[in-house]
Amino acid sequence: MTEVARFYILSHIFIALIGGVLLLAIWYHIRKQFKHILEEDESEKRVDKALLYLSFAMFVWVVSGIWSYAGMLFSFIDTQGYQLGVNLLSIVNNMFLLLALFYFYYAPQFIYHNKKNIKKIIGLIIATAVITFLLPQILGDSNTIQNIKISSIPDLLLSAFLCYLLGVSFYRTFAYRGLKLIGIIAVLVIVLTFTSQVSEAFLTFGNDFSNNFIKIIAKTSLIAVFLVLATIWVIRLASMPKPNEMAISFLDWSLVKINIPTKGIVDQVIDFGSKTTQYKNLLKFAIRRKYAEGISQSILVNLGGEIKNQTYVTRIIENINDILQLEGSDKLDRRDLFIFIGESRYRLRIVPTNIVIDQTLVEEFSETPENKEYKTICN
């Protein structure tokens, strides 16, 4: 084992260990400090579970480093047993990262709270690891052609896909909070992380020192990004209004009075004006939350649902922010007013007793042909 390799592996172990412990400590603080918010609904346990899985991924890096160090120290790095261990650790690490993305609010739609697609990707991860392990046995000396390690290509392609998912999720998360520069830095760090793996397949890429140096920089930077993300989540939870602190009153068509002291909104009257679609959608959520029971308090938001697209839900919040000219930390987030309860269903977070709807307005709304269902709900 060269001194460069020894330095890299030991640095890798302790950097990942410190990062994992810090993420675990933040996870514990979030679970303790914001338990009432996280347990408001089972589907809302995104932030704490995402952090937990990210910390687990860090600890897998620690085990991976120890395994590599043992392989070099006891000279079994070229054995099938060593390669099997590497593949298993790769599977577990990728699975933890993927499970963390499952709870990222701004992750690509096909994986955020989509168990079916997550299972497919986990299957792909396992299949890739199996192929990576079997190819050297099948190809033998032909595994390396023109300094390209064929068995490492599938794993490199999988890494590119996971880096894409991480890049999109991280950039969206930071950009929405007004931190586009950090979002760009996060994307560059993820690109660097992918670059650090290129030498595993393309053997002439860089040299021993430069490749290990890139890996150290990439892992350290990625852990720093994780910690910044965790800090943002803590700030987000601290500023999130409680359901019993909010109140909403529907005064007349297009007129709503809203009260969210946490966001500096005190008895503000909002005139939706010509934005009737957003007003009616908000009224639907309010009527269901106040008068309905169980699953009927929520609305199905998808192509076959009552509201055809999540964009319509987001526009409610955007219109409120624009009308009230909310900026910075006072700006409303969709999760402040609406809660995702799974299977494409959303409901209003405000407690029923804090929702006031003019009775004449309810009657007029429920008498229209497309809203006949609401007459049953209200009666």
mmCIF file of C-alpha atoms in Angstrom:
data_model
loop_
_atom_site.group_PDB
_atom_site.id
_atom_site.type_symbol
_atom_site.label_atom_id
_atom_site.label_comp_id
_atom_site.label_asym_id
_atom_site.label_seq_id
_atom_site.Cartn_x
_atom_site.Cartn_y
_atom_site.Cartn_z
ATOM 1 C CA MET A 1 0.000 0.000 0.000
ATOM 2 C CA THR A 2 1.461 3.363 -1.064
ATOM 3 C CA GLU A 3 1.499 6.323 1.326
ATOM 4 C CA VAL A 4 -0.849 8.206 -1.030
ATOM 5 C CA ALA A 5 -3.373 5.337 -0.931
ATOM 6 C CA ARG A 6 -3.055 5.044 2.864
ATOM 7 C CA PHE A 7 -3.630 8.779 3.295
ATOM 8 C CA TYR A 8 -6.656 8.750 0.972
ATOM 9 C CA ILE A 9 -8.355 5.767 2.595
ATOM 10 C CA LEU A 10 -7.830 6.973 6.189
ATOM 11 C CA SER A 11 -9.011 10.481 5.226
ATOM 12 C CA HIS A 12 -12.030 8.947 3.498
ATOM 13 C CA ILE A 13 -12.928 6.949 6.617
ATOM 14 C CA PHE A 14 -12.712 9.810 9.115
ATOM 15 C CA ILE A 15 -14.308 12.471 6.881
ATOM 16 C CA ALA A 16 -17.274 10.186 6.188
ATOM 17 C CA LEU A 17 -17.501 9.257 9.886
ATOM 18 C CA ILE A 18 -17.608 12.896 11.007
ATOM 19 C CA GLY A 19 -20.158 13.738 8.300
ATOM 20 C CA GLY A 20 -22.364 10.797 9.246
ATOM 21 C CA VAL A 21 -22.265 11.647 12.954
ATOM 22 C CA LEU A 22 -23.128 15.315 12.262
ATOM 23 C CA LEU A 23 -26.076 14.373 10.041
ATOM 24 C CA LEU A 24 -27.270 11.896 12.663
ATOM 25 C CA ALA A 25 -27.026 14.609 15.346
ATOM 26 C CA ILE A 26 -29.099 17.019 13.226
ATOM 27 C CA TRP A 27 -31.616 14.223 12.573
ATOM 28 C CA TYR A 28 -31.942 13.637 16.328
ATOM 29 C CA HIS A 29 -32.436 17.373 16.958
ATOM 30 C CA ILE A 30 -35.141 17.592 14.276
ATOM 31 C CA ARG A 31 -36.977 14.547 15.618
ATOM 32 C CA LYS A 32 -36.873 15.963 19.167
ATOM 33 C CA GLN A 33 -37.550 19.638 18.421
ATOM 34 C CA PHE A 34 -40.137 19.350 15.636
ATOM 35 C CA LYS A 35 -41.902 16.120 16.531
ATOM 36 C CA HIS A 36 -45.352 17.764 16.451
ATOM 37 C CA ILE A 37 -44.841 18.880 12.838
ATOM 38 C CA LEU A 38 -43.266 15.658 11.598
ATOM 39 C CA GLU A 39 -45.995 13.519 13.120
ATOM 40 C CA GLU A 40 -48.832 15.732 11.885
ATOM 41 C CA ASP A 41 -49.230 13.069 9.218
ATOM 42 C CA GLU A 42 -47.260 9.932 8.390
ATOM 43 C CA SER A 43 -46.423 11.180 4.879
ATOM 44 C CA GLU A 44 -44.895 14.364 6.314
ATOM 45 C CA LYS A 45 -41.923 12.455 7.759
ATOM 46 C CA ARG A 46 -39.786 13.447 4.818
ATOM 47 C CA VAL A 47 -37.060 15.587 6.282
ATOM 48 C CA ASP A 48 -36.067 13.386 9.201
ATOM 49 C CA LYS A 49 -36.078 10.170 7.159
ATOM 50 C CA ALA A 50 -34.121 11.805 4.325
ATOM 51 C CA LEU A 51 -31.476 12.924 6.811
ATOM 52 C CA LEU A 52 -31.379 9.498 8.425
ATOM 53 C CA TYR A 53 -30.783 7.756 5.093
ATOM 54 C CA LEU A 54 -28.122 10.305 4.105
ATOM 55 C CA SER A 55 -26.293 9.637 7.381
ATOM 56 C CA PHE A 56 -26.563 5.879 6.758
ATOM 57 C CA ALA A 57 -24.982 6.430 3.313
ATOM 58 C CA MET A 58 -22.084 8.217 5.063
ATOM 59 C CA PHE A 59 -21.605 5.286 7.443
ATOM 60 C CA VAL A 60 -21.556 2.896 4.465
ATOM 61 C CA TRP A 61 -18.706 5.011 3.106
ATOM 62 C CA VAL A 62 -16.911 4.443 6.426
ATOM 63 C CA VAL A 63 -17.358 0.668 6.175
ATOM 64 C CA SER A 64 -16.278 0.812 2.520
ATOM 65 C CA GLY A 65 -13.094 2.646 3.505
ATOM 66 C CA ILE A 66 -12.323 0.116 6.228
ATOM 67 C CA TRP A 67 -12.920 -2.717 3.749
ATOM 68 C CA SER A 68 -10.543 -1.124 1.212
ATOM 69 C CA TYR A 69 -7.900 -0.532 3.879
ATOM 70 C CA ALA A 70 -8.160 -4.163 5.044
ATOM 71 C CA GLY A 71 -7.967 -5.392 1.436
ATOM 72 C CA MET A 72 -4.729 -3.508 0.822
ATOM 73 C CA LEU A 73 -3.257 -4.254 4.230
ATOM 74 C CA PHE A 74 -3.861 -8.015 4.044
ATOM 75 C CA SER A 75 -3.352 -8.266 0.253
ATOM 76 C CA PHE A 76 -6.715 -9.758 -0.757
ATOM 77 C CA ILE A 77 -7.774 -6.841 -2.920
ATOM 78 C CA ASP A 78 -7.649 -8.962 -6.103
ATOM 79 C CA THR A 79 -9.835 -11.768 -4.767
ATOM 80 C CA GLN A 80 -13.477 -12.467 -5.659
ATOM 81 C CA GLY A 81 -14.429 -12.120 -1.997
ATOM 82 C CA TYR A 82 -13.097 -8.569 -1.903
ATOM 83 C CA GLN A 83 -14.963 -7.628 -5.077
ATOM 84 C CA LEU A 84 -18.156 -9.158 -3.708
ATOM 85 C CA GLY A 85 -17.808 -6.984 -0.595
ATOM 86 C CA VAL A 86 -17.301 -3.883 -2.759
ATOM 87 C CA ASN A 87 -20.410 -4.687 -4.784
ATOM 88 C CA LEU A 88 -22.553 -5.287 -1.708
ATOM 89 C CA LEU A 89 -21.427 -2.002 -0.135
ATOM 90 C CA SER A 90 -22.119 -0.204 -3.420
ATOM 91 C CA ILE A 91 -25.666 -1.630 -3.479
ATOM 92 C CA VAL A 92 -26.353 -0.558 0.109
ATOM 93 C CA ASN A 93 -24.886 2.934 -0.396
ATOM 94 C CA ASN A 94 -26.880 3.579 -3.586
ATOM 95 C CA MET A 95 -30.055 2.273 -1.922
ATOM 96 C CA PHE A 96 -29.668 4.658 1.017
ATOM 97 C CA LEU A 97 -29.107 7.625 -1.310
ATOM 98 C CA LEU A 98 -32.147 6.619 -3.345
ATOM 99 C CA LEU A 99 -34.306 6.185 -0.233
ATOM 100 C CA ALA A 100 -33.222 9.662 0.907
ATOM 101 C CA LEU A 101 -34.343 11.121 -2.440
ATOM 102 C CA PHE A 102 -37.729 9.436 -1.928
ATOM 103 C CA TYR A 103 -38.343 12.041 0.809
ATOM 104 C CA PHE A 104 -36.923 15.051 -1.073
ATOM 105 C CA TYR A 105 -39.850 17.399 -1.758
ATOM 106 C CA TYR A 106 -38.197 18.735 -4.922
ATOM 107 C CA ALA A 107 -36.902 15.415 -6.242
ATOM 108 C CA PRO A 108 -37.982 14.406 -9.766
ATOM 109 C CA GLN A 109 -41.670 13.511 -9.684
ATOM 110 C CA PHE A 110 -41.117 9.891 -10.728
ATOM 111 C CA ILE A 111 -39.294 9.084 -7.463
ATOM 112 C CA TYR A 112 -40.733 11.497 -4.862
ATOM 113 C CA HIS A 113 -43.111 9.361 -2.760
ATOM 114 C CA ASN A 114 -43.357 6.871 -5.637
ATOM 115 C CA LYS A 115 -42.735 3.446 -4.116
ATOM 116 C CA LYS A 116 -43.307 1.600 -7.385
ATOM 117 C CA ASN A 117 -40.541 3.445 -9.237
ATOM 118 C CA ILE A 118 -38.224 3.302 -6.227
ATOM 119 C CA LYS A 119 -38.529 -0.504 -6.223
ATOM 120 C CA LYS A 120 -37.703 -0.572 -9.938
ATOM 121 C CA ILE A 121 -34.580 1.538 -9.421
ATOM 122 C CA ILE A 122 -33.498 -0.619 -6.449
ATOM 123 C CA GLY A 123 -33.890 -3.638 -8.737
ATOM 124 C CA LEU A 124 -31.707 -1.856 -11.304
ATOM 125 C CA ILE A 125 -29.063 -1.178 -8.624
ATOM 126 C CA ILE A 126 -28.967 -4.841 -7.591
ATOM 127 C CA ALA A 127 -28.869 -6.012 -11.231
ATOM 128 C CA THR A 128 -25.994 -3.632 -11.962
ATOM 129 C CA ALA A 129 -24.016 -4.930 -8.982
ATOM 130 C CA VAL A 130 -24.576 -8.537 -10.077
ATOM 131 C CA ILE A 131 -23.451 -7.747 -13.635
ATOM 132 C CA THR A 132 -20.397 -5.886 -12.312
ATOM 133 C CA PHE A 133 -19.454 -8.942 -10.231
ATOM 134 C CA LEU A 134 -20.074 -11.549 -12.965
ATOM 135 C CA LEU A 135 -18.482 -9.787 -15.944
ATOM 136 C CA PRO A 136 -14.853 -10.296 -14.785
ATOM 137 C CA GLN A 137 -15.561 -14.035 -14.356
ATOM 138 C CA ILE A 138 -17.151 -14.263 -17.811
ATOM 139 C CA LEU A 139 -14.741 -12.037 -19.748
ATOM 140 C CA GLY A 140 -11.536 -13.087 -18.004
ATOM 141 C CA ASP A 141 -8.537 -11.362 -19.597
ATOM 142 C CA SER A 142 -10.880 -9.624 -22.052
ATOM 143 C CA ASN A 143 -12.383 -7.587 -19.211
ATOM 144 C CA THR A 144 -9.872 -4.826 -19.932
ATOM 145 C CA ILE A 145 -9.717 -3.568 -23.529
ATOM 146 C CA GLN A 146 -7.599 -0.558 -24.484
ATOM 147 C CA ASN A 147 -7.373 0.505 -20.832
ATOM 148 C CA ILE A 148 -11.155 0.364 -20.415
ATOM 149 C CA LYS A 149 -12.448 -1.918 -17.662
ATOM 150 C CA ILE A 150 -15.655 -3.352 -19.161
ATOM 151 C CA SER A 151 -17.075 -4.620 -15.854
ATOM 152 C CA SER A 152 -16.986 -1.097 -14.392
ATOM 153 C CA ILE A 153 -19.048 0.478 -17.196
ATOM 154 C CA PRO A 154 -22.511 -0.581 -15.846
ATOM 155 C CA ASP A 155 -21.689 0.805 -12.387
ATOM 156 C CA LEU A 156 -20.413 4.052 -13.939
ATOM 157 C CA LEU A 157 -23.658 4.463 -15.909
ATOM 158 C CA LEU A 158 -25.704 3.814 -12.761
ATOM 159 C CA SER A 159 -23.612 6.421 -10.917
ATOM 160 C CA ALA A 160 -24.359 8.911 -13.701
ATOM 161 C CA PHE A 161 -28.100 8.280 -13.281
ATOM 162 C CA LEU A 162 -27.982 8.665 -9.475
ATOM 163 C CA CYS A 163 -25.847 11.810 -9.792
ATOM 164 C CA TYR A 164 -28.478 13.230 -12.152
ATOM 165 C CA LEU A 165 -31.213 12.562 -9.564
ATOM 166 C CA LEU A 166 -29.106 14.110 -6.791
ATOM 167 C CA GLY A 167 -28.209 17.136 -8.923
ATOM 168 C CA VAL A 168 -31.816 17.899 -9.878
ATOM 169 C CA SER A 169 -33.082 17.385 -6.317
ATOM 170 C CA PHE A 170 -30.390 19.492 -4.686
ATOM 171 C CA TYR A 171 -30.601 22.348 -7.182
ATOM 172 C CA ARG A 172 -34.403 22.570 -6.933
ATOM 173 C CA THR A 173 -34.281 22.472 -3.121
ATOM 174 C CA PHE A 174 -31.705 25.254 -2.834
ATOM 175 C CA ALA A 175 -33.080 27.363 -5.702
ATOM 176 C CA TYR A 176 -36.595 27.419 -4.246
ATOM 177 C CA ARG A 177 -35.218 28.762 -0.969
ATOM 178 C CA GLY A 178 -33.509 31.593 -2.901
ATOM 179 C CA LEU A 179 -30.069 29.942 -2.749
ATOM 180 C CA LYS A 180 -29.394 29.436 -6.451
ATOM 181 C CA LEU A 181 -25.639 29.937 -6.011
ATOM 182 C CA ILE A 182 -25.498 27.102 -3.474
ATOM 183 C CA GLY A 183 -27.662 25.052 -5.854
ATOM 184 C CA ILE A 184 -25.134 25.574 -8.648
ATOM 185 C CA ILE A 185 -22.261 24.696 -6.295
ATOM 186 C CA ALA A 186 -24.126 21.530 -5.274
ATOM 187 C CA VAL A 187 -24.494 20.516 -8.928
ATOM 188 C CA LEU A 188 -20.771 21.130 -9.540
ATOM 189 C CA VAL A 189 -19.918 19.023 -6.474
ATOM 190 C CA ILE A 190 -22.071 16.167 -7.769
ATOM 191 C CA VAL A 191 -20.406 16.427 -11.198
ATOM 192 C CA LEU A 192 -17.048 16.239 -9.408
ATOM 193 C CA THR A 193 -18.301 13.199 -7.472
ATOM 194 C CA PHE A 194 -19.126 11.462 -10.745
ATOM 195 C CA THR A 195 -15.757 12.488 -12.215
ATOM 196 C CA SER A 196 -14.001 10.869 -9.250
ATOM 197 C CA GLN A 197 -15.450 7.509 -10.344
ATOM 198 C CA VAL A 198 -14.390 7.712 -13.987
ATOM 199 C CA SER A 199 -10.923 6.296 -13.254
ATOM 200 C CA GLU A 200 -12.553 3.021 -12.105
ATOM 201 C CA ALA A 201 -13.599 2.317 -15.705
ATOM 202 C CA PHE A 202 -11.108 4.345 -17.761
ATOM 203 C CA LEU A 203 -7.782 3.261 -16.319
ATOM 204 C CA THR A 204 -5.662 5.948 -18.004
ATOM 205 C CA PHE A 205 -7.796 8.758 -16.566
ATOM 206 C CA GLY A 206 -5.496 10.802 -14.295
ATOM 207 C CA ASN A 207 -2.958 9.202 -11.962
ATOM 208 C CA ASP A 208 -2.986 7.756 -8.478
ATOM 209 C CA PHE A 209 -2.469 11.105 -6.741
ATOM 210 C CA SER A 210 -4.884 13.200 -8.852
ATOM 211 C CA ASN A 211 -7.667 10.593 -8.724
ATOM 212 C CA ASN A 212 -7.446 10.196 -4.951
ATOM 213 C CA PHE A 213 -7.261 13.978 -4.546
ATOM 214 C CA ILE A 214 -10.449 14.429 -6.603
ATOM 215 C CA LYS A 215 -12.197 11.753 -4.534
ATOM 216 C CA ILE A 216 -11.272 13.471 -1.258
ATOM 217 C CA ILE A 217 -12.428 16.893 -2.511
ATOM 218 C CA ALA A 218 -15.655 15.423 -3.931
ATOM 219 C CA LYS A 219 -16.598 13.501 -0.768
ATOM 220 C CA THR A 220 -15.744 16.396 1.568
ATOM 221 C CA SER A 221 -17.696 18.860 -0.577
ATOM 222 C CA LEU A 222 -20.677 16.510 -0.867
ATOM 223 C CA ILE A 223 -20.833 16.087 2.912
ATOM 224 C CA ALA A 224 -20.679 19.899 3.266
ATOM 225 C CA VAL A 225 -23.631 20.181 0.855
ATOM 226 C CA PHE A 226 -25.547 17.600 2.915
ATOM 227 C CA LEU A 227 -24.936 19.657 6.070
ATOM 228 C CA VAL A 228 -26.069 22.907 4.391
ATOM 229 C CA LEU A 229 -29.191 21.092 3.210
ATOM 230 C CA ALA A 230 -29.859 19.812 6.736
ATOM 231 C CA THR A 231 -29.497 23.351 8.101
ATOM 232 C CA ILE A 232 -32.013 24.662 5.566
ATOM 233 C CA TRP A 233 -34.462 21.926 6.576
ATOM 234 C CA VAL A 234 -34.101 22.937 10.238
ATOM 235 C CA ILE A 235 -34.801 26.586 9.363
ATOM 236 C CA ARG A 236 -37.745 25.498 7.223
ATOM 237 C CA LEU A 237 -39.302 23.448 10.032
ATOM 238 C CA ALA A 238 -38.730 26.257 12.558
ATOM 239 C CA SER A 239 -40.635 28.731 10.367
ATOM 240 C CA MET A 240 -43.454 26.350 9.404
ATOM 241 C CA PRO A 241 -46.804 27.514 10.854
ATOM 242 C CA LYS A 242 -48.755 25.134 13.079
ATOM 243 C CA PRO A 243 -52.225 24.053 11.870
ATOM 244 C CA ASN A 244 -53.988 25.557 14.908
ATOM 245 C CA GLU A 245 -52.210 28.912 14.472
ATOM 246 C CA MET A 246 -53.654 29.507 11.013
ATOM 247 C CA ALA A 247 -57.161 30.714 10.184
ATOM 248 C CA ILE A 248 -59.013 31.377 6.939
ATOM 249 C CA SER A 249 -62.387 33.017 6.224
ATOM 250 C CA PHE A 250 -64.188 33.023 2.877
ATOM 251 C CA LEU A 251 -66.057 36.339 2.848
ATOM 252 C CA ASP A 252 -67.491 36.390 -0.673
ATOM 253 C CA TRP A 253 -66.634 35.329 -4.210
ATOM 254 C CA SER A 254 -62.886 35.966 -4.730
ATOM 255 C CA LEU A 255 -62.487 37.445 -1.205
ATOM 256 C CA VAL A 256 -60.578 35.557 1.492
ATOM 257 C CA LYS A 257 -59.284 36.700 4.878
ATOM 258 C CA ILE A 258 -56.241 34.786 6.068
ATOM 259 C CA ASN A 259 -54.310 34.772 9.332
ATOM 260 C CA ILE A 260 -50.828 33.205 9.638
ATOM 261 C CA PRO A 261 -48.916 35.092 12.398
ATOM 262 C CA THR A 262 -45.746 33.001 11.884
ATOM 263 C CA LYS A 263 -45.461 34.488 8.385
ATOM 264 C CA GLY A 264 -46.410 38.012 9.433
ATOM 265 C CA ILE A 265 -49.900 37.676 7.936
ATOM 266 C CA VAL A 266 -52.511 39.049 10.340
ATOM 267 C CA ASP A 267 -56.138 39.277 9.149
ATOM 268 C CA GLN A 268 -55.073 40.090 5.596
ATOM 269 C CA VAL A 269 -57.866 40.223 3.007
ATOM 270 C CA ILE A 270 -56.957 38.678 -0.346
ATOM 271 C CA ASP A 271 -58.870 39.533 -3.512
ATOM 272 C CA PHE A 272 -58.256 36.803 -6.088
ATOM 273 C CA GLY A 273 -60.022 38.959 -8.683
ATOM 274 C CA SER A 274 -60.031 37.253 -12.064
ATOM 275 C CA LYS A 275 -58.078 34.254 -10.710
ATOM 276 C CA THR A 276 -61.306 32.330 -10.149
ATOM 277 C CA THR A 277 -59.804 28.870 -10.707
ATOM 278 C CA GLN A 278 -57.356 29.302 -7.807
ATOM 279 C CA TYR A 279 -60.089 30.723 -5.572
ATOM 280 C CA LYS A 280 -62.494 27.849 -6.330
ATOM 281 C CA ASN A 281 -59.772 25.251 -5.759
ATOM 282 C CA LEU A 282 -58.921 26.810 -2.380
ATOM 283 C CA LEU A 283 -62.638 26.862 -1.505
ATOM 284 C CA LYS A 284 -62.911 23.155 -2.398
ATOM 285 C CA PHE A 285 -60.056 22.313 -0.032
ATOM 286 C CA ALA A 286 -61.645 24.421 2.723
ATOM 287 C CA ILE A 287 -65.128 22.892 2.365
ATOM 288 C CA ARG A 288 -63.752 19.362 2.433
ATOM 289 C CA ARG A 289 -61.517 20.070 5.426
ATOM 290 C CA LYS A 290 -64.352 21.691 7.408
ATOM 291 C CA TYR A 291 -67.327 19.466 6.587
ATOM 292 C CA ALA A 292 -66.004 16.106 5.321
ATOM 293 C CA GLU A 293 -64.604 13.142 7.249
ATOM 294 C CA GLY A 294 -61.607 10.854 6.718
ATOM 295 C CA ILE A 295 -60.246 10.536 3.195
ATOM 296 C CA SER A 296 -62.974 12.837 1.864
ATOM 297 C CA GLN A 297 -61.170 15.766 3.483
ATOM 298 C CA SER A 298 -58.526 15.460 0.778
ATOM 299 C CA ILE A 299 -58.586 16.005 -2.988
ATOM 300 C CA LEU A 300 -57.053 13.749 -5.618
ATOM 301 C CA VAL A 301 -54.567 15.797 -7.639
ATOM 302 C CA ASN A 302 -53.650 14.051 -10.891
ATOM 303 C CA LEU A 303 -54.938 13.586 -14.442
ATOM 304 C CA GLY A 304 -57.877 11.490 -13.252
ATOM 305 C CA GLY A 305 -58.552 13.563 -10.126
ATOM 306 C CA GLU A 306 -60.740 16.501 -9.229
ATOM 307 C CA ILE A 307 -57.767 18.824 -9.721
ATOM 308 C CA LYS A 308 -55.838 17.761 -12.799
ATOM 309 C CA ASN A 309 -52.331 18.954 -11.954
ATOM 310 C CA GLN A 310 -50.216 19.937 -8.939
ATOM 311 C CA THR A 311 -49.499 23.199 -10.717
ATOM 312 C CA TYR A 312 -53.015 24.360 -9.851
ATOM 313 C CA VAL A 313 -52.300 23.811 -6.152
ATOM 314 C CA THR A 314 -48.972 25.640 -6.389
ATOM 315 C CA ARG A 315 -50.628 28.591 -8.150
ATOM 316 C CA ILE A 316 -52.885 29.165 -5.126
ATOM 317 C CA ILE A 317 -49.802 29.822 -3.016
ATOM 318 C CA GLU A 318 -48.093 31.867 -5.734
ATOM 319 C CA ASN A 319 -51.160 34.111 -6.075
ATOM 320 C CA ILE A 320 -51.344 34.673 -2.312
ATOM 321 C CA ASN A 321 -47.631 35.559 -2.243
ATOM 322 C CA ASP A 322 -48.052 37.968 -5.177
ATOM 323 C CA ILE A 323 -51.208 39.654 -3.841
ATOM 324 C CA LEU A 324 -49.771 40.116 -0.331
ATOM 325 C CA GLN A 325 -46.310 40.923 -1.765
ATOM 326 C CA LEU A 326 -44.630 38.444 0.562
ATOM 327 C CA GLU A 327 -40.847 38.189 0.349
ATOM 328 C CA GLY A 328 -38.022 36.238 1.970
ATOM 329 C CA SER A 329 -38.864 34.151 5.026
ATOM 330 C CA ASP A 330 -42.458 35.471 5.071
ATOM 331 C CA LYS A 331 -43.138 33.942 1.670
ATOM 332 C CA LEU A 332 -45.599 31.058 1.826
ATOM 333 C CA ASP A 333 -44.602 27.578 0.755
ATOM 334 C CA ARG A 334 -47.124 25.072 -0.580
ATOM 335 C CA ARG A 335 -46.456 22.877 2.446
ATOM 336 C CA ASP A 336 -47.537 25.693 4.776
ATOM 337 C CA LEU A 337 -51.163 25.368 3.681
ATOM 338 C CA PHE A 338 -51.389 21.918 2.101
ATOM 339 C CA ILE A 339 -50.308 18.491 3.288
ATOM 340 C CA PHE A 340 -49.551 15.539 1.021
ATOM 341 C CA ILE A 341 -51.178 12.417 2.468
ATOM 342 C CA GLY A 342 -50.057 9.927 -0.188
ATOM 343 C CA GLU A 343 -51.425 8.492 -3.436
ATOM 344 C CA SER A 344 -51.639 11.941 -5.094
ATOM 345 C CA ARG A 345 -53.999 13.272 -2.420
ATOM 346 C CA TYR A 346 -53.677 16.672 -0.693
ATOM 347 C CA ARG A 347 -55.681 18.394 2.030
ATOM 348 C CA LEU A 348 -55.692 21.746 3.787
ATOM 349 C CA ARG A 349 -53.561 21.862 6.975
ATOM 350 C CA ILE A 350 -55.699 24.418 8.808
ATOM 351 C CA VAL A 351 -57.810 22.853 11.569
ATOM 352 C CA PRO A 352 -61.574 22.750 10.750
ATOM 353 C CA THR A 353 -62.546 25.053 13.635
ATOM 354 C CA ASN A 354 -60.358 27.826 12.147
ATOM 355 C CA ILE A 355 -62.091 27.674 8.763
ATOM 356 C CA VAL A 356 -65.055 30.029 8.296
ATOM 357 C CA ILE A 357 -67.121 29.957 5.096
ATOM 358 C CA ASP A 358 -70.089 32.222 4.400
ATOM 359 C CA GLN A 359 -73.154 29.973 4.252
ATOM 360 C CA THR A 360 -74.614 31.713 1.210
ATOM 361 C CA LEU A 361 -71.297 31.206 -0.563
ATOM 362 C CA VAL A 362 -71.371 27.478 0.246
ATOM 363 C CA GLU A 363 -74.904 27.151 -1.105
ATOM 364 C CA GLU A 364 -74.136 29.041 -4.312
ATOM 365 C CA PHE A 365 -70.973 27.018 -4.874
ATOM 366 C CA SER A 366 -72.598 23.617 -4.261
ATOM 367 C CA GLU A 367 -75.593 24.393 -6.527
ATOM 368 C CA THR A 368 -73.466 24.502 -9.672
ATOM 369 C CA PRO A 369 -73.617 21.262 -11.752
ATOM 370 C CA GLU A 370 -69.877 20.473 -11.468
ATOM 371 C CA ASN A 371 -69.931 20.840 -7.671
ATOM 372 C CA LYS A 372 -73.000 18.736 -6.760
ATOM 373 C CA GLU A 373 -70.785 16.454 -4.638
ATOM 374 C CA TYR A 374 -70.118 19.348 -2.253
ATOM 375 C CA LYS A 375 -73.827 19.680 -1.456
ATOM 376 C CA THR A 376 -73.698 16.158 -0.017
ATOM 377 C CA ILE A 377 -70.503 16.943 1.906
ATOM 378 C CA CYS A 378 -71.988 20.053 3.512
ATOM 379 C CA ASN A 379 -75.242 18.334 4.531
#
